[in-house]
């Protein structure tokens, strides 16, 4: 099914001058389109409400409201809404990228369950081991989170190791440990079985996912969700990386004395091994 911007581009040469005025306004204000009703769109475009109605019927929508409902559903489902407004109106990709990134950050901060977050940090403090797992596009987020957490506490593992299987890594886990499963969309099929297995072994588990992964949430002890929305085809993981940073900093602040001591010990080892440039 074609999205509204694709339909407009396809029909643009055949539109009347008044309809093109509406199309031009939509191309220039696409990110805000969902917030306008048909009367507002007509007023802002400088045309009649009847022109707006004719335009959307020409595009195949029974009504303007039908288009808004479709657009809202697509955004809530996480489907990327692509368009070529750069070429049509000079609206730069950089500007739209920045706006979407800020929207993602604002969304996850405003919707975060602070009680769950506090419980997660408490569990990370007392856990015997913290075991992180992430597959496909989730792997870099899991790896980065592991790199940050291990600066603060001991026994932070990323599994499975390259070329290895999960069974050997899971067999010793129990309620004294914490599993962090990063599971953003386009997940491998074994993800549900993995979460079910951790649940069966009574391993406290944090699921990090996108807001639409509702079916997986009951399989975890806690969940923290960040949007992946992007202005084009590829998902954005900046909000996920921001969450990883917050988790690491919160753990450090909760165990400040031990965490600082460990960081200093690691820094001394950097120097002893001459591993990093000192700048």
Short mmCIF file of C-alpha atoms in Angstrom, two decimals:
data_model
loop_
_atom_site.label_atom_id
_atom_site.label_comp_id
_atom_site.label_asym_id
_atom_site.label_seq_id
_atom_site.Cartn_x
_atom_site.Cartn_y
_atom_site.Cartn_z
CA UNK A 1 0.00 0.00 0.00
CA UNK A 2 1.42 3.38 -1.03
CA UNK A 3 1.93 6.00 1.66
CA UNK A 4 0.42 9.47 1.35
CA UNK A 5 3.65 11.12 0.15
CA UNK A 6 4.15 8.47 -2.56
CA UNK A 7 0.57 8.97 -3.78
CA UNK A 8 1.06 12.73 -3.90
CA UNK A 9 4.26 12.47 -5.93
CA UNK A 10 2.60 10.10 -8.39
CA UNK A 11 -0.42 12.33 -8.88
CA UNK A 12 1.27 15.73 -8.62
CA UNK A 13 1.49 16.55 -12.36
CA UNK A 14 -2.26 15.87 -12.77
CA UNK A 15 -3.36 17.97 -9.77
CA UNK A 16 -5.10 21.31 -10.20
CA UNK A 17 -3.13 24.42 -9.11
CA UNK A 18 -5.19 24.57 -5.89
CA UNK A 19 -4.58 20.90 -5.15
CA UNK A 20 -0.86 21.40 -5.82
CA UNK A 21 -0.86 24.14 -3.17
CA UNK A 22 -2.13 21.59 -0.65
CA UNK A 23 0.43 19.03 -1.84
CA UNK A 24 3.25 21.57 -1.53
CA UNK A 25 2.19 22.39 2.02
CA UNK A 26 2.08 18.69 2.94
CA UNK A 27 5.55 18.08 1.52
CA UNK A 28 6.86 21.01 3.55
CA UNK A 29 5.10 20.05 6.80
CA UNK A 30 4.91 16.28 6.53
CA UNK A 31 6.02 15.61 10.12
CA UNK A 32 3.16 17.78 11.42
CA UNK A 33 0.46 16.47 9.08
CA UNK A 34 -1.00 14.10 11.67
CA UNK A 35 -1.82 17.05 13.96
CA UNK A 36 -3.98 18.97 11.43
CA UNK A 37 -7.66 18.42 10.70
CA UNK A 38 -9.00 19.08 7.20
CA UNK A 39 -10.18 22.61 8.02
CA UNK A 40 -6.76 23.55 9.41
CA UNK A 41 -4.99 22.06 6.39
CA UNK A 42 -7.25 24.04 4.07
CA UNK A 43 -6.65 27.29 5.96
CA UNK A 44 -2.89 26.81 6.16
CA UNK A 45 -2.70 25.89 2.47
CA UNK A 46 -4.86 28.86 1.45
CA UNK A 47 -7.54 26.75 -0.26
CA UNK A 48 -11.12 25.71 0.45
CA UNK A 49 -12.05 22.70 2.55
CA UNK A 50 -13.74 21.28 -0.56
CA UNK A 51 -10.37 21.33 -2.37
CA UNK A 52 -8.79 19.31 0.43
CA UNK A 53 -11.66 16.82 0.29
CA UNK A 54 -11.37 16.44 -3.51
CA UNK A 55 -7.61 15.96 -3.27
CA UNK A 56 -7.78 13.09 -0.81
CA UNK A 57 -10.58 11.38 -2.72
CA UNK A 58 -8.39 11.65 -5.85
CA UNK A 59 -5.60 9.96 -3.86
CA UNK A 60 -7.91 7.06 -2.95
CA UNK A 61 -8.92 8.01 0.59
CA UNK A 62 -12.64 8.07 1.50
CA UNK A 63 -11.91 11.06 3.72
CA UNK A 64 -9.10 13.14 5.17
CA UNK A 65 -9.65 11.43 8.52
CA UNK A 66 -9.01 8.04 6.90
CA UNK A 67 -5.59 9.25 5.77
CA UNK A 68 -4.76 10.57 9.26
CA UNK A 69 -5.78 7.27 10.87
CA UNK A 70 -3.61 5.35 8.40
CA UNK A 71 -0.63 7.63 9.06
CA UNK A 72 -1.08 7.32 12.82
CA UNK A 73 -1.24 3.52 12.59
CA UNK A 74 1.93 3.37 10.49
CA UNK A 75 3.85 5.53 12.95
CA UNK A 76 2.66 3.53 15.96
CA UNK A 77 3.65 0.27 14.27
CA UNK A 78 7.21 1.52 13.77
CA UNK A 79 7.00 1.35 9.97
CA UNK A 80 9.43 3.86 8.39
CA UNK A 81 7.64 6.65 6.56
CA UNK A 82 9.86 7.48 3.58
CA UNK A 83 9.61 10.45 1.29
CA UNK A 84 11.63 12.62 -1.07
CA UNK A 85 10.83 16.05 0.32
CA UNK A 86 14.48 17.10 -0.06
CA UNK A 87 14.07 17.23 -3.83
CA UNK A 88 10.54 18.65 -3.82
CA UNK A 89 10.78 21.44 -1.27
CA UNK A 90 14.41 21.72 -0.14
CA UNK A 91 13.51 20.34 3.32
CA UNK A 92 16.86 18.81 4.25
CA UNK A 93 17.33 15.26 5.39
CA UNK A 94 19.55 16.53 8.19
CA UNK A 95 16.79 18.75 9.60
CA UNK A 96 14.21 15.97 9.52
CA UNK A 97 16.71 13.49 10.97
CA UNK A 98 17.40 15.83 13.88
CA UNK A 99 13.69 16.33 14.53
CA UNK A 100 13.01 12.58 14.55
CA UNK A 101 15.98 11.83 16.80
CA UNK A 102 14.76 14.39 19.32
CA UNK A 103 11.26 12.92 19.14
CA UNK A 104 12.62 9.43 19.87
CA UNK A 105 14.59 10.64 22.88
CA UNK A 106 11.65 12.62 24.21
CA UNK A 107 9.30 9.66 23.79
CA UNK A 108 11.34 7.11 25.74
CA UNK A 109 12.22 9.53 28.54
CA UNK A 110 8.58 10.58 28.99
CA UNK A 111 7.27 7.02 28.87
CA UNK A 112 9.91 5.29 30.98
CA UNK A 113 8.57 3.42 34.02
CA UNK A 114 10.76 4.87 36.78
CA UNK A 115 9.76 2.14 39.23
CA UNK A 116 10.98 -0.54 36.84
CA UNK A 117 14.15 1.42 36.16
CA UNK A 118 14.90 1.70 39.88
CA UNK A 119 14.27 -2.03 40.32
CA UNK A 120 16.62 -2.83 37.42
CA UNK A 121 19.45 -0.78 38.92
CA UNK A 122 18.97 -2.45 42.32
CA UNK A 123 19.14 -5.87 40.64
CA UNK A 124 22.30 -4.92 38.71
CA UNK A 125 23.92 -3.85 41.99
CA UNK A 126 23.37 -7.13 43.83
CA UNK A 127 23.62 -9.63 40.95
CA UNK A 128 26.35 -12.26 41.03
CA UNK A 129 26.76 -11.91 37.28
CA UNK A 130 25.22 -9.71 34.60
CA UNK A 131 24.83 -11.57 31.33
CA UNK A 132 23.99 -9.59 28.17
CA UNK A 133 22.56 -11.00 24.95
CA UNK A 134 21.75 -9.28 21.68
CA UNK A 135 21.34 -10.58 18.15
CA UNK A 136 21.52 -8.97 14.71
CA UNK A 137 20.98 -5.19 15.03
CA UNK A 138 20.64 -5.51 18.80
CA UNK A 139 24.18 -6.86 19.17
CA UNK A 140 26.01 -3.48 19.02
CA UNK A 141 23.72 -2.07 21.72
CA UNK A 142 24.32 -5.10 23.97
CA UNK A 143 28.07 -4.93 23.36
CA UNK A 144 28.22 -1.21 24.16
CA UNK A 145 26.15 -1.66 27.32
CA UNK A 146 28.46 -4.45 28.44
CA UNK A 147 31.52 -2.28 27.83
CA UNK A 148 30.05 0.46 30.03
CA UNK A 149 28.77 -1.77 32.83
CA UNK A 150 32.07 -3.61 33.19
CA UNK A 151 33.73 -0.30 34.02
CA UNK A 152 31.55 -0.19 37.14
CA UNK A 153 31.24 -3.79 38.34
CA UNK A 154 32.81 -7.22 37.88
CA UNK A 155 31.34 -10.25 36.11
CA UNK A 156 29.61 -8.60 33.16
CA UNK A 157 29.45 -11.06 30.28
CA UNK A 158 28.33 -10.89 26.65
CA UNK A 159 27.05 -14.23 25.34
CA UNK A 160 27.27 -16.28 23.30
CA UNK A 161 30.84 -15.87 22.17
CA UNK A 162 31.42 -15.92 18.39
CA UNK A 163 30.85 -19.37 16.94
CA UNK A 164 29.37 -20.71 20.18
CA UNK A 165 25.85 -21.75 21.21
CA UNK A 166 23.61 -20.46 23.98
CA UNK A 167 23.10 -23.71 25.89
CA UNK A 168 26.51 -23.69 27.57
CA UNK A 169 26.06 -20.05 28.57
CA UNK A 170 22.59 -20.50 30.06
CA UNK A 171 23.06 -23.72 32.02
CA UNK A 172 24.60 -22.08 35.13
CA UNK A 173 22.34 -19.03 35.34
CA UNK A 174 19.88 -18.75 38.23
CA UNK A 175 18.09 -16.20 40.40
CA UNK A 176 21.41 -14.82 41.67
CA UNK A 177 22.21 -13.47 38.21
CA UNK A 178 20.62 -10.87 35.94
CA UNK A 179 20.13 -11.34 32.20
CA UNK A 180 19.84 -8.31 29.94
CA UNK A 181 18.30 -9.28 26.60
CA UNK A 182 18.45 -6.58 23.92
CA UNK A 183 15.78 -7.58 21.43
CA UNK A 184 14.88 -4.97 18.86
CA UNK A 185 12.74 -5.84 15.86
CA UNK A 186 13.73 -8.27 13.12
CA UNK A 187 14.47 -10.64 15.97
CA UNK A 188 15.72 -14.23 15.42
CA UNK A 189 13.14 -16.95 15.90
CA UNK A 190 14.83 -18.37 19.02
CA UNK A 191 14.29 -15.16 21.01
CA UNK A 192 10.99 -16.27 22.54
CA UNK A 193 12.46 -19.67 23.46
CA UNK A 194 15.44 -17.90 25.06
CA UNK A 195 13.22 -15.68 27.22
CA UNK A 196 11.04 -18.65 28.16
CA UNK A 197 14.13 -20.60 29.21
CA UNK A 198 15.42 -17.75 31.38
CA UNK A 199 11.98 -17.45 32.96
CA UNK A 200 11.96 -21.19 33.67
CA UNK A 201 15.36 -20.95 35.37
CA UNK A 202 14.05 -18.01 37.46
CA UNK A 203 16.71 -15.68 36.09
CA UNK A 204 15.73 -12.03 36.64
CA UNK A 205 15.62 -10.64 33.10
CA UNK A 206 15.58 -7.13 31.66
CA UNK A 207 14.15 -6.91 28.15
CA UNK A 208 15.28 -3.90 26.11
CA UNK A 209 13.06 -3.53 23.04
CA UNK A 210 10.96 -1.14 20.94
CA UNK A 211 7.51 -0.11 22.27
CA UNK A 212 5.69 -2.39 19.82
CA UNK A 213 7.20 -5.64 21.21
CA UNK A 214 4.24 -6.18 23.53
CA UNK A 215 4.09 -9.96 23.07
CA UNK A 216 7.56 -10.42 24.61
CA UNK A 217 7.03 -8.26 27.70
CA UNK A 218 5.32 -10.97 29.85
CA UNK A 219 8.41 -13.16 29.42
CA UNK A 220 10.71 -10.71 31.24
CA UNK A 221 10.96 -9.40 34.80
CA UNK A 222 11.28 -5.82 33.57
CA UNK A 223 11.25 -4.08 30.23
CA UNK A 224 12.57 -0.74 28.99
CA UNK A 225 11.49 0.40 25.53
CA UNK A 226 13.00 2.93 23.14
CA UNK A 227 11.63 3.94 19.70
CA UNK A 228 13.56 3.15 16.55
CA UNK A 229 11.71 5.58 14.29
CA UNK A 230 13.67 7.09 11.43
CA UNK A 231 12.98 9.46 8.53
CA UNK A 232 13.83 6.73 6.04
CA UNK A 233 14.27 2.98 5.68
CA UNK A 234 16.86 2.26 8.39
CA UNK A 235 16.03 2.13 12.09
CA UNK A 236 17.76 4.55 14.47
CA UNK A 237 19.38 3.22 17.64
CA UNK A 238 20.43 6.52 19.20
CA UNK A 239 17.68 6.31 21.84
CA UNK A 240 18.79 2.76 22.65
CA UNK A 241 22.38 3.92 23.10
CA UNK A 242 21.14 6.78 25.28
CA UNK A 243 19.32 4.25 27.47
CA UNK A 244 22.53 2.19 27.74
CA UNK A 245 24.35 5.32 28.89
CA UNK A 246 21.68 6.07 31.49
CA UNK A 247 21.75 2.51 32.86
CA UNK A 248 25.54 2.63 33.19
CA UNK A 249 25.59 6.04 34.86
CA UNK A 250 22.78 5.09 37.23
CA UNK A 251 24.66 1.96 38.27
CA UNK A 252 27.82 3.99 38.84
CA UNK A 253 25.97 6.52 41.00
CA UNK A 254 24.38 3.71 43.02
CA UNK A 255 27.79 2.11 43.73
CA UNK A 256 29.91 5.25 43.59
CA UNK A 257 32.77 4.23 45.90
CA UNK A 258 33.30 0.78 44.40
CA UNK A 259 32.64 2.00 40.88
CA UNK A 260 35.17 4.81 41.08
CA UNK A 261 37.78 2.48 42.55
CA UNK A 262 37.27 0.01 39.70
CA UNK A 263 37.49 2.79 37.09
CA UNK A 264 40.79 3.98 38.60
CA UNK A 265 42.15 0.42 38.61
CA UNK A 266 41.25 0.01 34.94
CA UNK A 267 42.87 3.37 34.13
CA UNK A 268 46.06 2.24 35.90
CA UNK A 269 46.07 -0.92 33.80
CA UNK A 270 45.65 1.12 30.63
CA UNK A 271 48.80 2.98 31.63
CA UNK A 272 50.75 -0.12 32.70
CA UNK A 273 49.97 -1.89 29.45
CA UNK A 274 50.38 1.27 27.37
CA UNK A 275 47.11 0.46 25.62
CA UNK A 276 45.66 3.93 25.06
CA UNK A 277 47.04 7.26 23.89
CA UNK A 278 47.25 9.70 26.77
CA UNK A 279 45.71 12.93 25.47
#
